[in-house]
Amino acid sequence: MARQKKKSNPIVTALIFGIFGIVLIFLGVKTFIGLHGKLLNITTCDSSEVQVGKYIEADLTYGYGKYIEKTTTYNHIVTRTDGYYYLVDVCDKNPDGSDRDSAKWIGVSINKSDDDLYSAISAEDNAAPIHITGVVKKNSSEVQGYLNDYIRDYVDYYFEYLGKTPTQSDYDYFYNEAFPYYIEVLKPSDYLFNLGLGALFLAIGIIYFIVAMKKKKSVDYTQTATASPMYDSYDPNYGGNMDYNNMGADTGYSNMNTSGMYTPEADSNNYSSDMAFTDQAQSDAHEPTPAQNPYSDPFYNTQADSHTGGFSLKQDE
């Protein structure tokens, strides 16, 4: 037997698209406001001013290589490289552009297309500065672990070059030189993409909602406008087999005599439109009645004895 596919609820679909759209629009607006507000110059600022959530700008001139490769995997197999994390100097310039005696390290998350620029400032002395705008974010535990491993390898290489053996205090000193943050590079295209995609999702959600409401109103109208008839079809029991014993229960008359039936008499000589009601209790004896020719009526097919307390319709021949 073929398996039936369950239909999705259009209201739920509308909510999903609407929520995603609102979130993307919110992120786009937030990024737009951040990049068009006052940016912290992370090249010349004091290290105490660098905080999570700050929107920054910088002119990067010195790097220490990449310590993380951002990849896409499928079934635990790397299918492509998306970008890198580079370690760079910040807070290393004075406001007049001269070199500062001290500097701090911070990670920068970049796209693969910018790899050559950051490789240049990590290997060349006079590489062109890289101007960036972005936001400061906190390292995850995984990213921080990779960063610490990279710094430890760097310290080992540096002390080996000096002919010395690093101590734990040496490692700790260099660990503290690096911020536990990284810079996510942002461009105007980023918030434009979020705003456009968010508006599209929100529009789809609104369309789904309107269609769902129209369908719901159509169903409600159909259910309200379709009246159920008292008798859906001809009841064959109405021709003489109906149960009259409980008729009084619906009318509210508990002592109602239901032994009589409505019977047109075809052999009567006089026609009377009056309906006679007789009471069986008032008849002391039963008198024989002449045989009656059955009246062929498609709805009333029952003959009644005039002495049973029912009512009859007299018809002139």
PDB file of C-alpha atoms in Angstrom:
ATOM      1  CA  MET A   1       0.000   0.000   0.000  1.00  0.00           C
ATOM      2  CA  ALA A   2       1.393   3.367  -0.990  1.00  0.00           C
ATOM      3  CA  ARG A   3       2.440   5.547   1.897  1.00  0.00           C
ATOM      4  CA  GLN A   4       0.551   8.796   2.049  1.00  0.00           C
ATOM      5  CA  LYS A   5       2.584  11.958   2.411  1.00  0.00           C
ATOM      6  CA  LYS A   6       1.553  14.090   5.364  1.00  0.00           C
ATOM      7  CA  LYS A   7       0.539  17.599   4.382  1.00  0.00           C
ATOM      8  CA  SER A   8       2.296  20.464   6.123  1.00  0.00           C
ATOM      9  CA  ASN A   9       0.368  23.039   8.101  1.00  0.00           C
ATOM     10  CA  PRO A  10       0.529  26.381   6.218  1.00  0.00           C
ATOM     11  CA  ILE A  11       0.293  28.312   9.500  1.00  0.00           C
ATOM     12  CA  VAL A  12       3.406  26.546  10.850  1.00  0.00           C
ATOM     13  CA  THR A  13       5.214  27.146   7.559  1.00  0.00           C
ATOM     14  CA  ALA A  14       4.287  30.826   7.705  1.00  0.00           C
ATOM     15  CA  LEU A  15       5.608  31.099  11.269  1.00  0.00           C
ATOM     16  CA  ILE A  16       8.917  29.417  10.367  1.00  0.00           C
ATOM     17  CA  PHE A  17       9.541  31.699   7.393  1.00  0.00           C
ATOM     18  CA  GLY A  18       8.401  34.725   9.403  1.00  0.00           C
ATOM     19  CA  ILE A  19      10.707  33.982  12.361  1.00  0.00           C
ATOM     20  CA  PHE A  20      13.731  33.385  10.137  1.00  0.00           C
ATOM     21  CA  GLY A  21      12.956  36.553   8.209  1.00  0.00           C
ATOM     22  CA  ILE A  22      12.658  38.676  11.345  1.00  0.00           C
ATOM     23  CA  VAL A  23      15.926  37.278  12.766  1.00  0.00           C
ATOM     24  CA  LEU A  24      17.835  37.985   9.544  1.00  0.00           C
ATOM     25  CA  ILE A  25      16.401  41.485   9.297  1.00  0.00           C
ATOM     26  CA  PHE A  26      17.358  42.133  12.924  1.00  0.00           C
ATOM     27  CA  LEU A  27      20.939  40.967  12.307  1.00  0.00           C
ATOM     28  CA  GLY A  28      21.160  43.049   9.150  1.00  0.00           C
ATOM     29  CA  VAL A  29      19.911  46.192  10.894  1.00  0.00           C
ATOM     30  CA  LYS A  30      22.246  45.578  13.843  1.00  0.00           C
ATOM     31  CA  THR A  31      25.260  45.206  11.551  1.00  0.00           C
ATOM     32  CA  PHE A  32      24.255  48.272   9.547  1.00  0.00           C
ATOM     33  CA  ILE A  33      23.978  50.406  12.702  1.00  0.00           C
ATOM     34  CA  GLY A  34      27.264  49.041  14.087  1.00  0.00           C
ATOM     35  CA  LEU A  35      29.298  49.670  10.941  1.00  0.00           C
ATOM     36  CA  HIS A  36      27.816  53.137  10.411  1.00  0.00           C
ATOM     37  CA  GLY A  37      28.319  54.216  14.001  1.00  0.00           C
ATOM     38  CA  LYS A  38      31.526  55.222  15.757  1.00  0.00           C
ATOM     39  CA  LEU A  39      34.114  52.493  15.179  1.00  0.00           C
ATOM     40  CA  LEU A  40      36.922  51.674  17.605  1.00  0.00           C
ATOM     41  CA  ASN A  41      40.321  51.967  15.927  1.00  0.00           C
ATOM     42  CA  ILE A  42      41.854  48.759  17.229  1.00  0.00           C
ATOM     43  CA  THR A  43      45.229  49.692  15.765  1.00  0.00           C
ATOM     44  CA  THR A  44      45.806  52.735  17.987  1.00  0.00           C
ATOM     45  CA  CYS A  45      43.433  52.139  20.944  1.00  0.00           C
ATOM     46  CA  ASP A  46      44.401  50.994  24.404  1.00  0.00           C
ATOM     47  CA  SER A  47      44.105  47.267  25.037  1.00  0.00           C
ATOM     48  CA  SER A  48      41.519  47.883  27.766  1.00  0.00           C
ATOM     49  CA  GLU A  49      39.091  49.277  25.178  1.00  0.00           C
ATOM     50  CA  VAL A  50      38.908  46.027  23.241  1.00  0.00           C
ATOM     51  CA  GLN A  51      35.707  44.304  24.344  1.00  0.00           C
ATOM     52  CA  VAL A  52      33.293  41.724  22.983  1.00  0.00           C
ATOM     53  CA  GLY A  53      30.622  43.272  20.776  1.00  0.00           C
ATOM     54  CA  LYS A  54      32.671  46.338  19.806  1.00  0.00           C
ATOM     55  CA  TYR A  55      32.552  47.321  16.149  1.00  0.00           C
ATOM     56  CA  ILE A  56      36.071  48.130  15.048  1.00  0.00           C
ATOM     57  CA  GLU A  57      38.247  49.270  12.225  1.00  0.00           C
ATOM     58  CA  ALA A  58      41.953  48.583  11.806  1.00  0.00           C
ATOM     59  CA  ASP A  59      44.913  48.860   9.484  1.00  0.00           C
ATOM     60  CA  LEU A  60      46.760  45.589   9.986  1.00  0.00           C
ATOM     61  CA  THR A  61      50.466  45.602   9.189  1.00  0.00           C
ATOM     62  CA  TYR A  62      51.945  42.579  10.958  1.00  0.00           C
ATOM     63  CA  GLY A  63      50.788  38.978  11.212  1.00  0.00           C
ATOM     64  CA  TYR A  64      51.959  35.635  12.596  1.00  0.00           C
ATOM     65  CA  GLY A  65      50.397  33.208  10.177  1.00  0.00           C
ATOM     66  CA  LYS A  66      47.189  31.173  10.175  1.00  0.00           C
ATOM     67  CA  TYR A  67      46.320  28.843  13.026  1.00  0.00           C
ATOM     68  CA  ILE A  68      42.896  27.499  11.957  1.00  0.00           C
ATOM     69  CA  GLU A  69      41.593  26.363   8.602  1.00  0.00           C
ATOM     70  CA  LYS A  70      37.818  26.676   8.178  1.00  0.00           C
ATOM     71  CA  THR A  71      36.515  23.762   6.123  1.00  0.00           C
ATOM     72  CA  THR A  72      33.292  22.140   4.983  1.00  0.00           C
ATOM     73  CA  THR A  73      33.039  18.403   5.585  1.00  0.00           C
ATOM     74  CA  TYR A  74      30.714  15.676   4.339  1.00  0.00           C
ATOM     75  CA  ASN A  75      30.684  12.317   6.148  1.00  0.00           C
ATOM     76  CA  HIS A  76      33.863  13.399   7.984  1.00  0.00           C
ATOM     77  CA  ILE A  77      35.609  14.115   4.675  1.00  0.00           C
ATOM     78  CA  VAL A  78      36.827  17.651   3.937  1.00  0.00           C
ATOM     79  CA  THR A  79      35.192  18.816   0.728  1.00  0.00           C
ATOM     80  CA  ARG A  80      36.423  22.420   0.587  1.00  0.00           C
ATOM     81  CA  THR A  81      38.284  25.169   2.440  1.00  0.00           C
ATOM     82  CA  ASP A  82      36.176  28.217   3.326  1.00  0.00           C
ATOM     83  CA  GLY A  83      38.688  30.457   5.127  1.00  0.00           C
ATOM     84  CA  TYR A  84      41.249  30.826   7.895  1.00  0.00           C
ATOM     85  CA  TYR A  85      42.014  32.343  11.286  1.00  0.00           C
ATOM     86  CA  TYR A  86      45.120  34.535  11.274  1.00  0.00           C
ATOM     87  CA  LEU A  87      46.986  35.880  14.303  1.00  0.00           C
ATOM     88  CA  VAL A  88      47.824  39.604  13.949  1.00  0.00           C
ATOM     89  CA  ASP A  89      49.149  42.534  15.953  1.00  0.00           C
ATOM     90  CA  VAL A  90      46.716  45.166  17.306  1.00  0.00           C
ATOM     91  CA  CYS A  91      47.139  48.121  19.669  1.00  0.00           C
ATOM     92  CA  ASP A  92      50.628  48.433  18.158  1.00  0.00           C
ATOM     93  CA  LYS A  93      50.543  52.006  16.842  1.00  0.00           C
ATOM     94  CA  ASN A  94      50.452  55.409  18.416  1.00  0.00           C
ATOM     95  CA  PRO A  95      47.842  57.922  17.212  1.00  0.00           C
ATOM     96  CA  ASP A  96      50.539  59.619  15.103  1.00  0.00           C
ATOM     97  CA  GLY A  97      51.221  56.324  13.326  1.00  0.00           C
ATOM     98  CA  SER A  98      54.519  55.564  15.002  1.00  0.00           C
ATOM     99  CA  ASP A  99      55.216  52.097  16.381  1.00  0.00           C
ATOM    100  CA  ARG A 100      54.251  51.420  19.953  1.00  0.00           C
ATOM    101  CA  ASP A 101      56.623  49.584  22.240  1.00  0.00           C
ATOM    102  CA  SER A 102      53.996  47.007  23.226  1.00  0.00           C
ATOM    103  CA  ALA A 103      51.357  45.229  21.189  1.00  0.00           C
ATOM    104  CA  LYS A 104      48.670  42.590  21.608  1.00  0.00           C
ATOM    105  CA  TRP A 105      47.649  39.632  19.497  1.00  0.00           C
ATOM    106  CA  ILE A 106      44.189  38.850  18.248  1.00  0.00           C
ATOM    107  CA  GLY A 107      42.708  36.402  15.774  1.00  0.00           C
ATOM    108  CA  VAL A 108      41.016  37.476  12.550  1.00  0.00           C
ATOM    109  CA  SER A 109      38.474  35.269  10.778  1.00  0.00           C
ATOM    110  CA  ILE A 110      38.808  35.752   7.015  1.00  0.00           C
ATOM    111  CA  ASN A 111      37.504  34.289   3.772  1.00  0.00           C
ATOM    112  CA  LYS A 112      39.688  32.118   1.599  1.00  0.00           C
ATOM    113  CA  SER A 113      39.825  34.848  -1.053  1.00  0.00           C
ATOM    114  CA  ASP A 114      41.800  37.129   1.328  1.00  0.00           C
ATOM    115  CA  ASP A 115      44.432  34.519   2.186  1.00  0.00           C
ATOM    116  CA  ASP A 116      47.157  36.098   0.035  1.00  0.00           C
ATOM    117  CA  LEU A 117      46.806  39.488   1.758  1.00  0.00           C
ATOM    118  CA  TYR A 118      47.289  38.042   5.250  1.00  0.00           C
ATOM    119  CA  SER A 119      50.059  35.744   4.110  1.00  0.00           C
ATOM    120  CA  ALA A 120      51.890  38.847   2.858  1.00  0.00           C
ATOM    121  CA  ILE A 121      51.784  40.740   6.192  1.00  0.00           C
ATOM    122  CA  SER A 122      52.903  37.527   7.938  1.00  0.00           C
ATOM    123  CA  ALA A 123      55.945  36.977   5.706  1.00  0.00           C
ATOM    124  CA  GLU A 124      56.964  40.348   4.241  1.00  0.00           C
ATOM    125  CA  ASP A 125      58.352  43.378   6.038  1.00  0.00           C
ATOM    126  CA  ASN A 126      56.858  46.038   3.802  1.00  0.00           C
ATOM    127  CA  ALA A 127      53.532  44.465   2.869  1.00  0.00           C
ATOM    128  CA  ALA A 128      50.615  46.751   2.186  1.00  0.00           C
ATOM    129  CA  PRO A 129      48.390  47.366   5.225  1.00  0.00           C
ATOM    130  CA  ILE A 130      45.001  45.653   5.262  1.00  0.00           C
ATOM    131  CA  HIS A 131      42.080  47.882   6.210  1.00  0.00           C
ATOM    132  CA  ILE A 132      39.227  46.012   7.834  1.00  0.00           C
ATOM    133  CA  THR A 133      35.970  46.676   9.639  1.00  0.00           C
ATOM    134  CA  GLY A 134      34.299  44.110  11.854  1.00  0.00           C
ATOM    135  CA  VAL A 135      33.075  43.118  15.286  1.00  0.00           C
ATOM    136  CA  VAL A 136      34.924  41.602  18.245  1.00  0.00           C
ATOM    137  CA  LYS A 137      33.706  38.160  19.323  1.00  0.00           C
ATOM    138  CA  LYS A 138      34.724  35.773  22.089  1.00  0.00           C
ATOM    139  CA  ASN A 139      36.640  32.623  21.217  1.00  0.00           C
ATOM    140  CA  SER A 140      34.844  29.348  21.658  1.00  0.00           C
ATOM    141  CA  SER A 141      36.613  26.734  23.764  1.00  0.00           C
ATOM    142  CA  GLU A 142      37.640  24.890  20.601  1.00  0.00           C
ATOM    143  CA  VAL A 143      39.050  28.005  18.929  1.00  0.00           C
ATOM    144  CA  GLN A 144      40.841  29.000  22.130  1.00  0.00           C
ATOM    145  CA  GLY A 145      42.391  25.533  22.321  1.00  0.00           C
ATOM    146  CA  TYR A 146      43.742  25.806  18.765  1.00  0.00           C
ATOM    147  CA  LEU A 147      45.078  29.280  19.539  1.00  0.00           C
ATOM    148  CA  ASN A 148      46.907  28.109  22.679  1.00  0.00           C
ATOM    149  CA  ASP A 149      48.462  25.204  20.774  1.00  0.00           C
ATOM    150  CA  TYR A 150      49.630  27.597  18.060  1.00  0.00           C
ATOM    151  CA  ILE A 151      51.140  30.017  20.585  1.00  0.00           C
ATOM    152  CA  ARG A 152      52.902  27.158  22.361  1.00  0.00           C
ATOM    153  CA  ASP A 153      54.453  25.976  19.093  1.00  0.00           C
ATOM    154  CA  TYR A 154      55.493  29.549  18.337  1.00  0.00           C
ATOM    155  CA  VAL A 155      57.172  29.911  21.754  1.00  0.00           C
ATOM    156  CA  ASP A 156      59.025  26.615  21.267  1.00  0.00           C
ATOM    157  CA  TYR A 157      60.287  27.757  17.862  1.00  0.00           C
ATOM    158  CA  TYR A 158      61.270  31.197  19.188  1.00  0.00           C
ATOM    159  CA  PHE A 159      63.213  29.851  22.183  1.00  0.00           C
ATOM    160  CA  GLU A 160      64.844  27.201  20.033  1.00  0.00           C
ATOM    161  CA  TYR A 161      66.056  30.004  17.766  1.00  0.00           C
ATOM    162  CA  LEU A 162      67.494  31.758  20.858  1.00  0.00           C
ATOM    163  CA  GLY A 163      69.032  28.527  22.068  1.00  0.00           C
ATOM    164  CA  LYS A 164      66.950  28.443  25.221  1.00  0.00           C
ATOM    165  CA  THR A 165      64.327  26.221  26.787  1.00  0.00           C
ATOM    166  CA  PRO A 166      61.022  27.917  27.614  1.00  0.00           C
ATOM    167  CA  THR A 167      59.537  27.568  31.080  1.00  0.00           C
ATOM    168  CA  GLN A 168      55.872  27.477  32.046  1.00  0.00           C
ATOM    169  CA  SER A 169      56.061  31.155  32.982  1.00  0.00           C
ATOM    170  CA  ASP A 170      57.289  31.877  29.462  1.00  0.00           C
ATOM    171  CA  TYR A 171      54.295  30.067  27.989  1.00  0.00           C
ATOM    172  CA  ASP A 172      51.917  31.917  30.311  1.00  0.00           C
ATOM    173  CA  TYR A 173      53.421  35.261  29.360  1.00  0.00           C
ATOM    174  CA  PHE A 174      52.773  34.693  25.662  1.00  0.00           C
ATOM    175  CA  TYR A 175      49.316  33.256  26.331  1.00  0.00           C
ATOM    176  CA  ASN A 176      48.430  36.530  28.051  1.00  0.00           C
ATOM    177  CA  GLU A 177      49.690  38.540  25.106  1.00  0.00           C
ATOM    178  CA  ALA A 178      46.781  37.233  23.023  1.00  0.00           C
ATOM    179  CA  PHE A 179      43.234  38.407  23.509  1.00  0.00           C
ATOM    180  CA  PRO A 180      40.716  35.594  24.107  1.00  0.00           C
ATOM    181  CA  TYR A 181      38.791  37.165  21.215  1.00  0.00           C
ATOM    182  CA  TYR A 182      38.769  37.239  17.448  1.00  0.00           C
ATOM    183  CA  ILE A 183      37.612  39.774  14.855  1.00  0.00           C
ATOM    184  CA  GLU A 184      34.850  38.786  12.465  1.00  0.00           C
ATOM    185  CA  VAL A 185      35.448  40.834   9.347  1.00  0.00           C
ATOM    186  CA  LEU A 186      32.279  42.541   8.091  1.00  0.00           C
ATOM    187  CA  LYS A 187      31.533  44.267   4.816  1.00  0.00           C
ATOM    188  CA  PRO A 188      28.493  46.221   3.584  1.00  0.00           C
ATOM    189  CA  SER A 189      27.533  43.232   1.456  1.00  0.00           C
ATOM    190  CA  ASP A 190      27.032  41.197   4.651  1.00  0.00           C
ATOM    191  CA  TYR A 191      24.199  43.282   6.092  1.00  0.00           C
ATOM    192  CA  LEU A 192      22.692  43.842   2.643  1.00  0.00           C
ATOM    193  CA  PHE A 193      22.514  40.078   2.186  1.00  0.00           C
ATOM    194  CA  ASN A 194      20.841  39.601   5.586  1.00  0.00           C
ATOM    195  CA  LEU A 195      18.340  42.376   4.939  1.00  0.00           C
ATOM    196  CA  GLY A 196      17.434  41.074   1.476  1.00  0.00           C
ATOM    197  CA  LEU A 197      17.128  37.431   2.514  1.00  0.00           C
ATOM    198  CA  GLY A 198      15.226  38.371   5.648  1.00  0.00           C
ATOM    199  CA  ALA A 199      12.741  40.469   3.678  1.00  0.00           C
ATOM    200  CA  LEU A 200      12.231  37.566   1.247  1.00  0.00           C
ATOM    201  CA  PHE A 201      11.573  35.063   4.049  1.00  0.00           C
ATOM    202  CA  LEU A 202       9.199  37.470   5.774  1.00  0.00           C
ATOM    203  CA  ALA A 203       7.277  38.065   2.532  1.00  0.00           C
ATOM    204  CA  ILE A 204       6.942  34.302   1.960  1.00  0.00           C
ATOM    205  CA  GLY A 205       5.698  33.889   5.522  1.00  0.00           C
ATOM    206  CA  ILE A 206       3.073  36.600   5.051  1.00  0.00           C
ATOM    207  CA  ILE A 207       1.890  35.020   1.778  1.00  0.00           C
ATOM    208  CA  TYR A 208       1.562  31.610   3.431  1.00  0.00           C
ATOM    209  CA  PHE A 209      -0.395  33.189   6.296  1.00  0.00           C
ATOM    210  CA  ILE A 210      -2.812  35.013   3.979  1.00  0.00           C
ATOM    211  CA  VAL A 211      -3.430  31.870   1.908  1.00  0.00           C
ATOM    212  CA  ALA A 212      -4.014  29.835   5.075  1.00  0.00           C
ATOM    213  CA  MET A 213      -6.517  32.399   6.403  1.00  0.00           C
ATOM    214  CA  LYS A 214      -8.432  32.435   3.112  1.00  0.00           C
ATOM    215  CA  LYS A 215      -8.661  28.648   3.105  1.00  0.00           C
ATOM    216  CA  LYS A 216      -9.831  28.649   6.710  1.00  0.00           C
ATOM    217  CA  LYS A 217     -12.547  31.228   6.000  1.00  0.00           C
ATOM    218  CA  SER A 218     -13.684  29.224   2.964  1.00  0.00           C
ATOM    219  CA  VAL A 219     -13.999  26.071   5.049  1.00  0.00           C
ATOM    220  CA  ASP A 220     -15.844  27.879   7.853  1.00  0.00           C
ATOM    221  CA  TYR A 221     -18.291  29.432   5.364  1.00  0.00           C
ATOM    222  CA  THR A 222     -18.983  26.070   3.737  1.00  0.00           C
ATOM    223  CA  GLN A 223     -19.643  24.426   7.073  1.00  0.00           C
ATOM    224  CA  THR A 224     -21.950  27.242   8.159  1.00  0.00           C
ATOM    225  CA  ALA A 225     -23.863  27.634   4.887  1.00  0.00           C
ATOM    226  CA  THR A 226     -24.558  23.924   4.306  1.00  0.00           C
ATOM    227  CA  ALA A 227     -27.794  23.173   6.145  1.00  0.00           C
ATOM    228  CA  SER A 228     -28.663  19.627   7.169  1.00  0.00           C
ATOM    229  CA  PRO A 229     -32.285  18.774   6.172  1.00  0.00           C
ATOM    230  CA  MET A 230     -34.594  17.307   8.781  1.00  0.00           C
ATOM    231  CA  TYR A 231     -35.065  14.284   6.560  1.00  0.00           C
ATOM    232  CA  ASP A 232     -32.073  13.503   4.356  1.00  0.00           C
ATOM    233  CA  SER A 233     -34.063  11.017   2.262  1.00  0.00           C
ATOM    234  CA  TYR A 234     -37.345   9.173   2.197  1.00  0.00           C
ATOM    235  CA  ASP A 235     -37.584   6.903   5.197  1.00  0.00           C
ATOM    236  CA  PRO A 236     -39.166   3.586   4.204  1.00  0.00           C
ATOM    237  CA  ASN A 237     -40.204   3.064   7.823  1.00  0.00           C
ATOM    238  CA  TYR A 238     -42.555   6.006   7.542  1.00  0.00           C
ATOM    239  CA  GLY A 239     -44.938   3.840   5.526  1.00  0.00           C
ATOM    240  CA  GLY A 240     -46.242   1.901   8.516  1.00  0.00           C
ATOM    241  CA  ASN A 241     -43.321   0.379  10.378  1.00  0.00           C
ATOM    242  CA  MET A 242     -42.384   3.405  12.447  1.00  0.00           C
ATOM    243  CA  ASP A 243     -42.343   3.007  16.181  1.00  0.00           C
ATOM    244  CA  TYR A 244     -45.089   5.155  17.630  1.00  0.00           C
ATOM    245  CA  ASN A 245     -44.634   3.910  21.191  1.00  0.00           C
ATOM    246  CA  ASN A 246     -42.255   6.710  22.108  1.00  0.00           C
ATOM    247  CA  MET A 247     -43.874   9.517  20.155  1.00  0.00           C
ATOM    248  CA  GLY A 248     -45.130  11.130  23.354  1.00  0.00           C
ATOM    249  CA  ALA A 249     -41.594  11.423  24.682  1.00  0.00           C
ATOM    250  CA  ASP A 250     -40.733  14.065  22.096  1.00  0.00           C
ATOM    251  CA  THR A 251     -43.952  16.055  22.441  1.00  0.00           C
ATOM    252  CA  GLY A 252     -44.021  16.323  26.202  1.00  0.00           C
ATOM    253  CA  TYR A 253     -47.392  14.547  26.573  1.00  0.00           C
ATOM    254  CA  SER A 254     -46.752  11.477  28.670  1.00  0.00           C
ATOM    255  CA  ASN A 255     -50.305  10.101  28.418  1.00  0.00           C
ATOM    256  CA  MET A 256     -50.607  10.542  24.657  1.00  0.00           C
ATOM    257  CA  ASN A 257     -52.566   7.730  22.958  1.00  0.00           C
ATOM    258  CA  THR A 258     -50.414   6.563  20.057  1.00  0.00           C
ATOM    259  CA  SER A 259     -52.318   3.458  19.081  1.00  0.00           C
ATOM    260  CA  GLY A 260     -54.134   5.257  16.281  1.00  0.00           C
ATOM    261  CA  MET A 261     -52.681   6.204  12.912  1.00  0.00           C
ATOM    262  CA  TYR A 262     -53.494   8.689  10.216  1.00  0.00           C
ATOM    263  CA  THR A 263     -55.510   6.726   7.614  1.00  0.00           C
ATOM    264  CA  PRO A 264     -57.461   8.191   4.682  1.00  0.00           C
ATOM    265  CA  GLU A 265     -60.564   6.042   4.070  1.00  0.00           C
ATOM    266  CA  ALA A 266     -61.231   5.640   0.374  1.00  0.00           C
ATOM    267  CA  ASP A 267     -64.693   4.036   0.728  1.00  0.00           C
ATOM    268  CA  SER A 268     -66.376   6.759   2.784  1.00  0.00           C
ATOM    269  CA  ASN A 269     -69.301   8.664   1.192  1.00  0.00           C
ATOM    270  CA  ASN A 270     -68.742  11.989   2.822  1.00  0.00           C
ATOM    271  CA  TYR A 271     -65.626  14.136   2.788  1.00  0.00           C
ATOM    272  CA  SER A 272     -64.800  16.025   5.958  1.00  0.00           C
ATOM    273  CA  SER A 273     -61.728  18.050   6.612  1.00  0.00           C
ATOM    274  CA  ASP A 274     -62.214  17.721  10.350  1.00  0.00           C
ATOM    275  CA  MET A 275     -59.975  15.368  12.236  1.00  0.00           C
ATOM    276  CA  ALA A 276     -61.867  13.280  14.792  1.00  0.00           C
ATOM    277  CA  PHE A 277     -60.108  12.180  17.948  1.00  0.00           C
ATOM    278  CA  THR A 278     -61.636   9.176  19.723  1.00  0.00           C
ATOM    279  CA  ASP A 279     -60.767   7.643  23.010  1.00  0.00           C
ATOM    280  CA  GLN A 280     -60.515   3.918  23.307  1.00  0.00           C
ATOM    281  CA  ALA A 281     -61.497   4.063  26.999  1.00  0.00           C
ATOM    282  CA  GLN A 282     -64.934   5.519  26.125  1.00  0.00           C
ATOM    283  CA  SER A 283     -65.904   2.523  23.956  1.00  0.00           C
ATOM    284  CA  ASP A 284     -67.611  -0.213  26.076  1.00  0.00           C
ATOM    285  CA  ALA A 285     -67.680  -2.825  23.314  1.00  0.00           C
ATOM    286  CA  HIS A 286     -66.012  -3.400  20.045  1.00  0.00           C
ATOM    287  CA  GLU A 287     -68.351  -3.381  17.070  1.00  0.00           C
ATOM    288  CA  PRO A 288     -67.395  -5.081  13.888  1.00  0.00           C
ATOM    289  CA  THR A 289     -66.419  -2.759  11.137  1.00  0.00           C
ATOM    290  CA  PRO A 290     -66.800  -3.399   7.454  1.00  0.00           C
ATOM    291  CA  ALA A 291     -63.733  -4.270   5.486  1.00  0.00           C
ATOM    292  CA  GLN A 292     -62.013  -1.325   3.898  1.00  0.00           C
ATOM    293  CA  ASN A 293     -60.344  -1.089   0.587  1.00  0.00           C
ATOM    294  CA  PRO A 294     -56.714  -0.175   1.242  1.00  0.00           C
ATOM    295  CA  TYR A 295     -55.809   3.331   0.197  1.00  0.00           C
ATOM    296  CA  SER A 296     -52.658   3.183  -1.846  1.00  0.00           C
ATOM    297  CA  ASP A 297     -50.561   6.087  -0.678  1.00  0.00           C
ATOM    298  CA  PRO A 298     -46.749   6.051  -1.062  1.00  0.00           C
ATOM    299  CA  PHE A 299     -46.223   7.803   2.286  1.00  0.00           C
ATOM    300  CA  TYR A 300     -49.128   6.618   4.441  1.00  0.00           C
ATOM    301  CA  ASN A 301     -49.590   2.913   3.903  1.00  0.00           C
ATOM    302  CA  THR A 302     -51.185   1.988   7.230  1.00  0.00           C
ATOM    303  CA  GLN A 303     -54.869   1.336   7.922  1.00  0.00           C
ATOM    304  CA  ALA A 304     -56.330   2.052  11.333  1.00  0.00           C
ATOM    305  CA  ASP A 305     -59.376   0.873  13.155  1.00  0.00           C
ATOM    306  CA  SER A 306     -61.696   3.797  13.870  1.00  0.00           C
ATOM    307  CA  HIS A 307     -62.231   2.429  17.361  1.00  0.00           C
ATOM    308  CA  THR A 308     -58.588   2.438  18.350  1.00  0.00           C
ATOM    309  CA  GLY A 309     -58.440   6.034  19.438  1.00  0.00           C
ATOM    310  CA  GLY A 310     -56.617   7.477  16.398  1.00  0.00           C
ATOM    311  CA  PHE A 311     -57.859  10.057  13.908  1.00  0.00           C
ATOM    312  CA  SER A 312     -59.094   9.614  10.325  1.00  0.00           C
ATOM    313  CA  LEU A 313     -59.808  11.725   7.315  1.00  0.00           C
ATOM    314  CA  LYS A 314     -63.300  11.241   5.720  1.00  0.00           C
ATOM    315  CA  GLN A 315     -63.458  11.631   1.959  1.00  0.00           C
ATOM    316  CA  ASP A 316     -66.582  11.816  -0.241  1.00  0.00           C
ATOM    317  CA  GLU A 317     -66.628   9.527  -3.243  1.00  0.00           C
TER     318      GLU A 317
END
